[in-house]
Coordinates of C-alpha atoms in Angstrom, one line a residue:
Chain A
X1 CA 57.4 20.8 103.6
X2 CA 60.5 22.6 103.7
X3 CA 63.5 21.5 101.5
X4 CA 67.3 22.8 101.8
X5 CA 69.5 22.1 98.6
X6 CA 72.9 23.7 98.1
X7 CA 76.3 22.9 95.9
X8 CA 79.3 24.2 94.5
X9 CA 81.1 24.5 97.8
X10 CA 84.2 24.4 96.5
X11 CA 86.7 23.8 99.5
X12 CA 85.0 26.9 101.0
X13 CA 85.1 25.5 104.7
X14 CA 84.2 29.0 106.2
X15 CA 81.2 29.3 103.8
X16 CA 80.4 25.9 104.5
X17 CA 80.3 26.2 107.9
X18 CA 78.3 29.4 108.0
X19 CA 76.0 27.8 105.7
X20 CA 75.1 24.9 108.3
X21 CA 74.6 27.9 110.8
X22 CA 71.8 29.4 109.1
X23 CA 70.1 26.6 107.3
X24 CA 69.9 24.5 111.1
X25 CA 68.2 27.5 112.7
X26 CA 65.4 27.5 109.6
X27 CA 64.9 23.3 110.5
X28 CA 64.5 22.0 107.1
X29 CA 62.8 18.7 106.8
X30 CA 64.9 17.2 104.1
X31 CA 68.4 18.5 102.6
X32 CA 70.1 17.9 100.0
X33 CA 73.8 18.9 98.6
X34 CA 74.3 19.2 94.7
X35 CA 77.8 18.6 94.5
X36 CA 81.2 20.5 93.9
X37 CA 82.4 19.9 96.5
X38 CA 86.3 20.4 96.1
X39 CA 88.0 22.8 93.8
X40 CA 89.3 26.3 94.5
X41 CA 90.3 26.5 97.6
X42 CA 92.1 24.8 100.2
X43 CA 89.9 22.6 102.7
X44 CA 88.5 19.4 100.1
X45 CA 89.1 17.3 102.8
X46 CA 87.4 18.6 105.6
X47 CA 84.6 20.1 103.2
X48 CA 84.0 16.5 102.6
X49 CA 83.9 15.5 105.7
X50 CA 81.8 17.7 107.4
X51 CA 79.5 16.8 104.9
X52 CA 79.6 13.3 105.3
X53 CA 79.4 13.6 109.2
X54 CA 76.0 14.9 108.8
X55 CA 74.9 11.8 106.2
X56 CA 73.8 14.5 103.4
X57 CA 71.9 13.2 100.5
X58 CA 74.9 14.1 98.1
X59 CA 75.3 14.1 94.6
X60 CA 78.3 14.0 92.5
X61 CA 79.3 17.5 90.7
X62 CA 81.9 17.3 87.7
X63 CA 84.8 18.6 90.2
X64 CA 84.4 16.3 92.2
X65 CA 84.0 13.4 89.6
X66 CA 87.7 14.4 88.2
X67 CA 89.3 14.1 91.4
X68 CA 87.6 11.0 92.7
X69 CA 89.5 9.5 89.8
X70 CA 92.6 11.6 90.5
X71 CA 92.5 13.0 87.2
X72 CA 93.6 16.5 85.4
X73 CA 90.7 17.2 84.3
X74 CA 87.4 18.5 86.1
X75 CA 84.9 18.9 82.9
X76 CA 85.1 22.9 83.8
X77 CA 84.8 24.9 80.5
X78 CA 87.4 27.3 80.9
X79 CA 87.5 30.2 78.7
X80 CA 90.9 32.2 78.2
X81 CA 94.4 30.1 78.7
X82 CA 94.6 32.5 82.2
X83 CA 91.4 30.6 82.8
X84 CA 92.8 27.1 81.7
X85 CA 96.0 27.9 83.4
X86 CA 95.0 29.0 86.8
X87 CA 92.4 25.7 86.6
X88 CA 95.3 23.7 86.3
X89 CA 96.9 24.9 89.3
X90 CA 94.0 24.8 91.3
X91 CA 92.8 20.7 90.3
X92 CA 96.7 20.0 90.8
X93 CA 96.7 21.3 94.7
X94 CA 93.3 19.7 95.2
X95 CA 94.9 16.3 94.1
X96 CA 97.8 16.7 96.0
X97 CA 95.9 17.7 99.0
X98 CA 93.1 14.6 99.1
X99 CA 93.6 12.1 101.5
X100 CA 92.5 8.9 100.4
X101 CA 89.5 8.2 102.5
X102 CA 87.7 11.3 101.4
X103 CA 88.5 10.5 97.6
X104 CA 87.0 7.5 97.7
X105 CA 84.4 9.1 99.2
X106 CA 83.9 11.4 96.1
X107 CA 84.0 8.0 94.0
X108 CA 80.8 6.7 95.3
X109 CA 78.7 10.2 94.7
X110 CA 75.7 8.8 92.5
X111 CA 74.7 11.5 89.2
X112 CA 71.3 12.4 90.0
X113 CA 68.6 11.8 93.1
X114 CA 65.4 11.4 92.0
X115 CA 62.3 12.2 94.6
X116 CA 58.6 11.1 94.2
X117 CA 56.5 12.5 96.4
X118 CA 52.9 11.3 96.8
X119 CA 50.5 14.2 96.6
X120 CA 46.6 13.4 97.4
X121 CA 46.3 11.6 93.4
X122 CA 48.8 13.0 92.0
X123 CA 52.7 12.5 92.2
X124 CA 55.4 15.2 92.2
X125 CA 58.8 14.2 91.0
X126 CA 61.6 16.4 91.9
X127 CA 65.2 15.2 90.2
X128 CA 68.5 16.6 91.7
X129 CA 71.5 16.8 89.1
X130 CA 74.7 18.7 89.2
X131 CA 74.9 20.3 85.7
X132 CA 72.0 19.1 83.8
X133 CA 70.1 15.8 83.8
X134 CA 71.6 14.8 80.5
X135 CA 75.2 15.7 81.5
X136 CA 77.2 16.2 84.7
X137 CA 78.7 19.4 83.5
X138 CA 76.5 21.3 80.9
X139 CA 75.6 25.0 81.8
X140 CA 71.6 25.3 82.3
X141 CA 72.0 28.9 82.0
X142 CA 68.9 31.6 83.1
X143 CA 68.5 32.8 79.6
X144 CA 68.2 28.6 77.8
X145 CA 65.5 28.4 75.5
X146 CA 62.7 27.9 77.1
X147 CA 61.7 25.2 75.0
X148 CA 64.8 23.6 74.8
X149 CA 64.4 23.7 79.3
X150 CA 60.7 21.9 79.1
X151 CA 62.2 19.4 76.2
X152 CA 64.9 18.7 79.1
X153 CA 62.8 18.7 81.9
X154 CA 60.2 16.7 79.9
X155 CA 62.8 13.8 78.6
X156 CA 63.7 13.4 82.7
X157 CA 60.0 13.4 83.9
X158 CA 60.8 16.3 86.4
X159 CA 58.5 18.6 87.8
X160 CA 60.9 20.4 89.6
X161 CA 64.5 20.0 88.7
X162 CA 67.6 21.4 90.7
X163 CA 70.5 22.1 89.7
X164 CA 73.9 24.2 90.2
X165 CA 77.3 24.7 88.5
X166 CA 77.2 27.9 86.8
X167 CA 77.0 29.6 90.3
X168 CA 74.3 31.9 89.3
X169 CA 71.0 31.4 91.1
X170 CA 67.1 31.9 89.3
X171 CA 63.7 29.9 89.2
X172 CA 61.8 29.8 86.2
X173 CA 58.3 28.4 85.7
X174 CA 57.6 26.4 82.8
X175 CA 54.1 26.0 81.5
X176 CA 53.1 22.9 79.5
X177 CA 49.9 22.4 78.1
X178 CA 48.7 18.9 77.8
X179 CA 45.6 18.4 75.8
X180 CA 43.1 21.2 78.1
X181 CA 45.0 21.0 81.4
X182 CA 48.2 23.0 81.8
X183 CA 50.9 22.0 84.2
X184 CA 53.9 23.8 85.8
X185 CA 57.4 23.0 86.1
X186 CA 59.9 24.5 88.4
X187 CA 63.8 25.0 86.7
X188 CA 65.4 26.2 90.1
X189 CA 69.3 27.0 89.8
X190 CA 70.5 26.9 93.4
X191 CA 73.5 29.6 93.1
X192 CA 77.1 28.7 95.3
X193 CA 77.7 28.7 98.6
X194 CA 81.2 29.0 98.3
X195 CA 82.0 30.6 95.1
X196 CA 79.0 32.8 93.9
X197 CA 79.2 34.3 90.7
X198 CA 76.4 36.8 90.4
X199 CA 78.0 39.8 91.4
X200 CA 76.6 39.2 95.3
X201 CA 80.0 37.9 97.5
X202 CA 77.5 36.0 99.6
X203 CA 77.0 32.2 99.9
X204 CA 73.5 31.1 98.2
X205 CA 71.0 28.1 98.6
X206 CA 67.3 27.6 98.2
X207 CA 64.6 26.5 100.5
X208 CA 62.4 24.7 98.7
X209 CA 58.6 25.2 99.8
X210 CA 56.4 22.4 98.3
X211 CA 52.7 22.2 100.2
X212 CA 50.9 19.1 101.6
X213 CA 48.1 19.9 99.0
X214 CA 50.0 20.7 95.9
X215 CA 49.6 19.7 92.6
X216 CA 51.2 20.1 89.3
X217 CA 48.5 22.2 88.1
X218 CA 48.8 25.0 90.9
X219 CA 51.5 27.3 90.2
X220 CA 51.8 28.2 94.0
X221 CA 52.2 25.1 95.3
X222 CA 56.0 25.3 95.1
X223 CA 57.8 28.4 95.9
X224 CA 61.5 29.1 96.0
X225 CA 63.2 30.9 98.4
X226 CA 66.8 31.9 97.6
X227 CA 68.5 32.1 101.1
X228 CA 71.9 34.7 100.7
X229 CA 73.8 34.5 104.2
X230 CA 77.1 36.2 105.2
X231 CA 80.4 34.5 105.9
X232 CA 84.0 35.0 106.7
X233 CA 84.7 36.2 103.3
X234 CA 88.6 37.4 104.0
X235 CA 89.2 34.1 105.9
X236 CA 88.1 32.4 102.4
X237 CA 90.1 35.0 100.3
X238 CA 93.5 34.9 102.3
X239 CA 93.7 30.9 102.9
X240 CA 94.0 31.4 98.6
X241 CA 96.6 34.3 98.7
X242 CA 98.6 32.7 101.5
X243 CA 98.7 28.6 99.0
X244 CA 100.0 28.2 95.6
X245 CA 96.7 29.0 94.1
X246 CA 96.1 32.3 92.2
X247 CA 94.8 35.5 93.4
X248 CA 92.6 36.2 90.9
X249 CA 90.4 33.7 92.9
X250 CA 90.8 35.4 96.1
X251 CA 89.5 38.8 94.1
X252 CA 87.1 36.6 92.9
X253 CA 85.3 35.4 96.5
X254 CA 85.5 39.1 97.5
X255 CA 84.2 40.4 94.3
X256 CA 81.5 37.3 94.0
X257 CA 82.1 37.0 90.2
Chain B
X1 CA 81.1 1.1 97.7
X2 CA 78.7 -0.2 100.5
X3 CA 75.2 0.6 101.0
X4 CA 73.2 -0.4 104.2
X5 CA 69.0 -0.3 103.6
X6 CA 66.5 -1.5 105.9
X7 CA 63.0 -1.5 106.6
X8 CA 59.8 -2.2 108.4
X9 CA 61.2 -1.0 111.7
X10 CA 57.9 -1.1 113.2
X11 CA 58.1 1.1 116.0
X12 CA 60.7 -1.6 117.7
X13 CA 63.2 0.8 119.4
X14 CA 65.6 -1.7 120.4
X15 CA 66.0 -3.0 117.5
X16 CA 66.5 0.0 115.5
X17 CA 68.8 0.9 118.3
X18 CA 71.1 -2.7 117.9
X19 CA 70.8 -2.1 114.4
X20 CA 72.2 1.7 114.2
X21 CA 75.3 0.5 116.2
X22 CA 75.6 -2.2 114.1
X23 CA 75.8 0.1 110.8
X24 CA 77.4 2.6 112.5
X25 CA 80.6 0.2 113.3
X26 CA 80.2 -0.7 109.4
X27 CA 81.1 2.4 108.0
X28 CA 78.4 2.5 105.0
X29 CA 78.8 5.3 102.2
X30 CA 75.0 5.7 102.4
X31 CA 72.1 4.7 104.5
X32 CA 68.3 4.2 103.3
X33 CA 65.1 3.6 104.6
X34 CA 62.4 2.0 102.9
X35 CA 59.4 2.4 105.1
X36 CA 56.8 1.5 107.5
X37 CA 58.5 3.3 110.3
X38 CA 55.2 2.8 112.4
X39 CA 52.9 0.5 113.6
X40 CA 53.1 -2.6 116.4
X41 CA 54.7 -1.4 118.9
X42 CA 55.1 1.6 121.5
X43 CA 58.1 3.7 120.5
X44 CA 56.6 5.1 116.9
X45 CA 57.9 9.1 118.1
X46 CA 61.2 7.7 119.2
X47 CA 61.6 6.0 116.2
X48 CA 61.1 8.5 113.7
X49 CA 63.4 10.8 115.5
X50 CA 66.2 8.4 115.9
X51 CA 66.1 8.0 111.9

């Protein structure tokens, strides 16, 4: 069984689009969108829509929470007042440019999808959240304790738990021991596909390989492919230097930081 | 917010066919499926690949 999940868009409509490309020639059986839709660029609207044409499985992300609700603020935990200041500019554009239909849109995004799949005896649950399961916009970070992770995981009865919003993709296998039988848990950070921040400009998802036969206690019955594809990355970087929004974020889709 | 579910389609193409219109003309934010795809009737391929 083959699973596509992707997020943190962010009004990249040529990264989107190139994104669609490759992940419809692979013919996923299930796929999934983590959210972030909006932000950052200069297509929301027809980022939204083009995922709502296809009837993606979507999730809410913390952007896109703020500007269902038309508000200033999109939960992003900006740094420096350059930070804070070009954020401003950019959730002011993105309210000014969504249309009504595709805010409301945003509105009904639920917080989390949670999966059960039925595996010979066993069950595998697989929980989809934007930030973290306990809050739309916490950083799940590569280098989190890993028992602060399993506590996490644990608490939301995952066995695999997606998530995106920092932008930088990894997979990390938890072990837990349970009386003499250990079981494995899968933290999988998808990356962005249109606003990567791990020093490699292109977009990022993960196919999610789970087999027929799996079980929580094989370690191999779920592998993660990261999937990096190319895309018009100076059609992304110019629509930014050509609107009101700052360069820095143009730099920033060319640099993928 | 509006959410369309349905079930037991039973292999009955027409019907998922009458009903897909119908929700289609709705305009639902999401769409689920709760099951039983199959069984009782002669269109159980056709089925799954119109869902």
């Amino acid at each position: 069984m083959k699973i596509a999940l992707f997020s943190d868009i962010h009004a990249n409509l040529p990264a989107l689009e190139a994104f669609f490309k490759d992940v419809d020639s692979r013919k996923p059986d299930a796929i999934y969108c983590l959210g972030d839709l909006v932000g950052y660029n200069i297509w929301p609207n027809e980022v939204t829509n083009e995922i709502r044409k296809r009837n993606i499985s979507t999730i809410a992300g913390n952007y896109d929470f703020g500007i269902g609700r038309t508000s200033n603020d999109c939960g992003c935990a900006y740094k420096t007042d350059l930070e804070k200041a070009n954020g401003s500019v950019s959730i002011s554009l993105t309210n000014s440019l969504m249309k009504d239909e595709e805010r409301a849109y945003l509105r009904t995004l639920p917080a989390h999808i949670k999966v059960e799949y039925q595996l010979n005896e066993d069950k595998l649950n697989l929980l989809l959240v934007h930030g973290s399961p306990r809050k739309i916009n916490e950083y799940l970070f590569e280098d989190r304790e890993e028992k602060s992770l399993l506590r996490i995981m644990h608490d939301a009865d995952a066995d695999i738990l997606c998530f995106g919003h920092t932008h930088k993709p990894y997979h990390r296998i938890l072990e837990e021991t349970d009386g003499h039988k250990t079981r494995y848990r899968h933290a999988i950070n998808l990356g962005s596909v249109g606003k990567p921040k791990d020093n490699d400009p292109r977009g990022c998802y993960v196919m999610l390989h789970i087999h027929e036969n799996s079980s929580v206690l094989y370690l191999e019955s779920v592998q993660v492919e990261f999937i990096r594809f190319e895309y018009d990355i100076e059609k992304a970087a110019k629509a930014v230097e050509e609107s009101i929004l700052p360069n820095d974020y143009a730099e920033n889709l060319r640099r993928g930081y | 917010m509006k959410l369309v579910l349905l079930s037991d389609i039973r292999a009955n193409l027409p019907a998922l066919e009458t009903a897909l219109a119908d929700i289609d003309s709705s305009k639902p934010n999401a769409v689920y499926y709760l099951g039983d795809l199959l069984g009782y009737n002669v269109w159980p391929n056709e089925v799954v690949q119109a869902i």
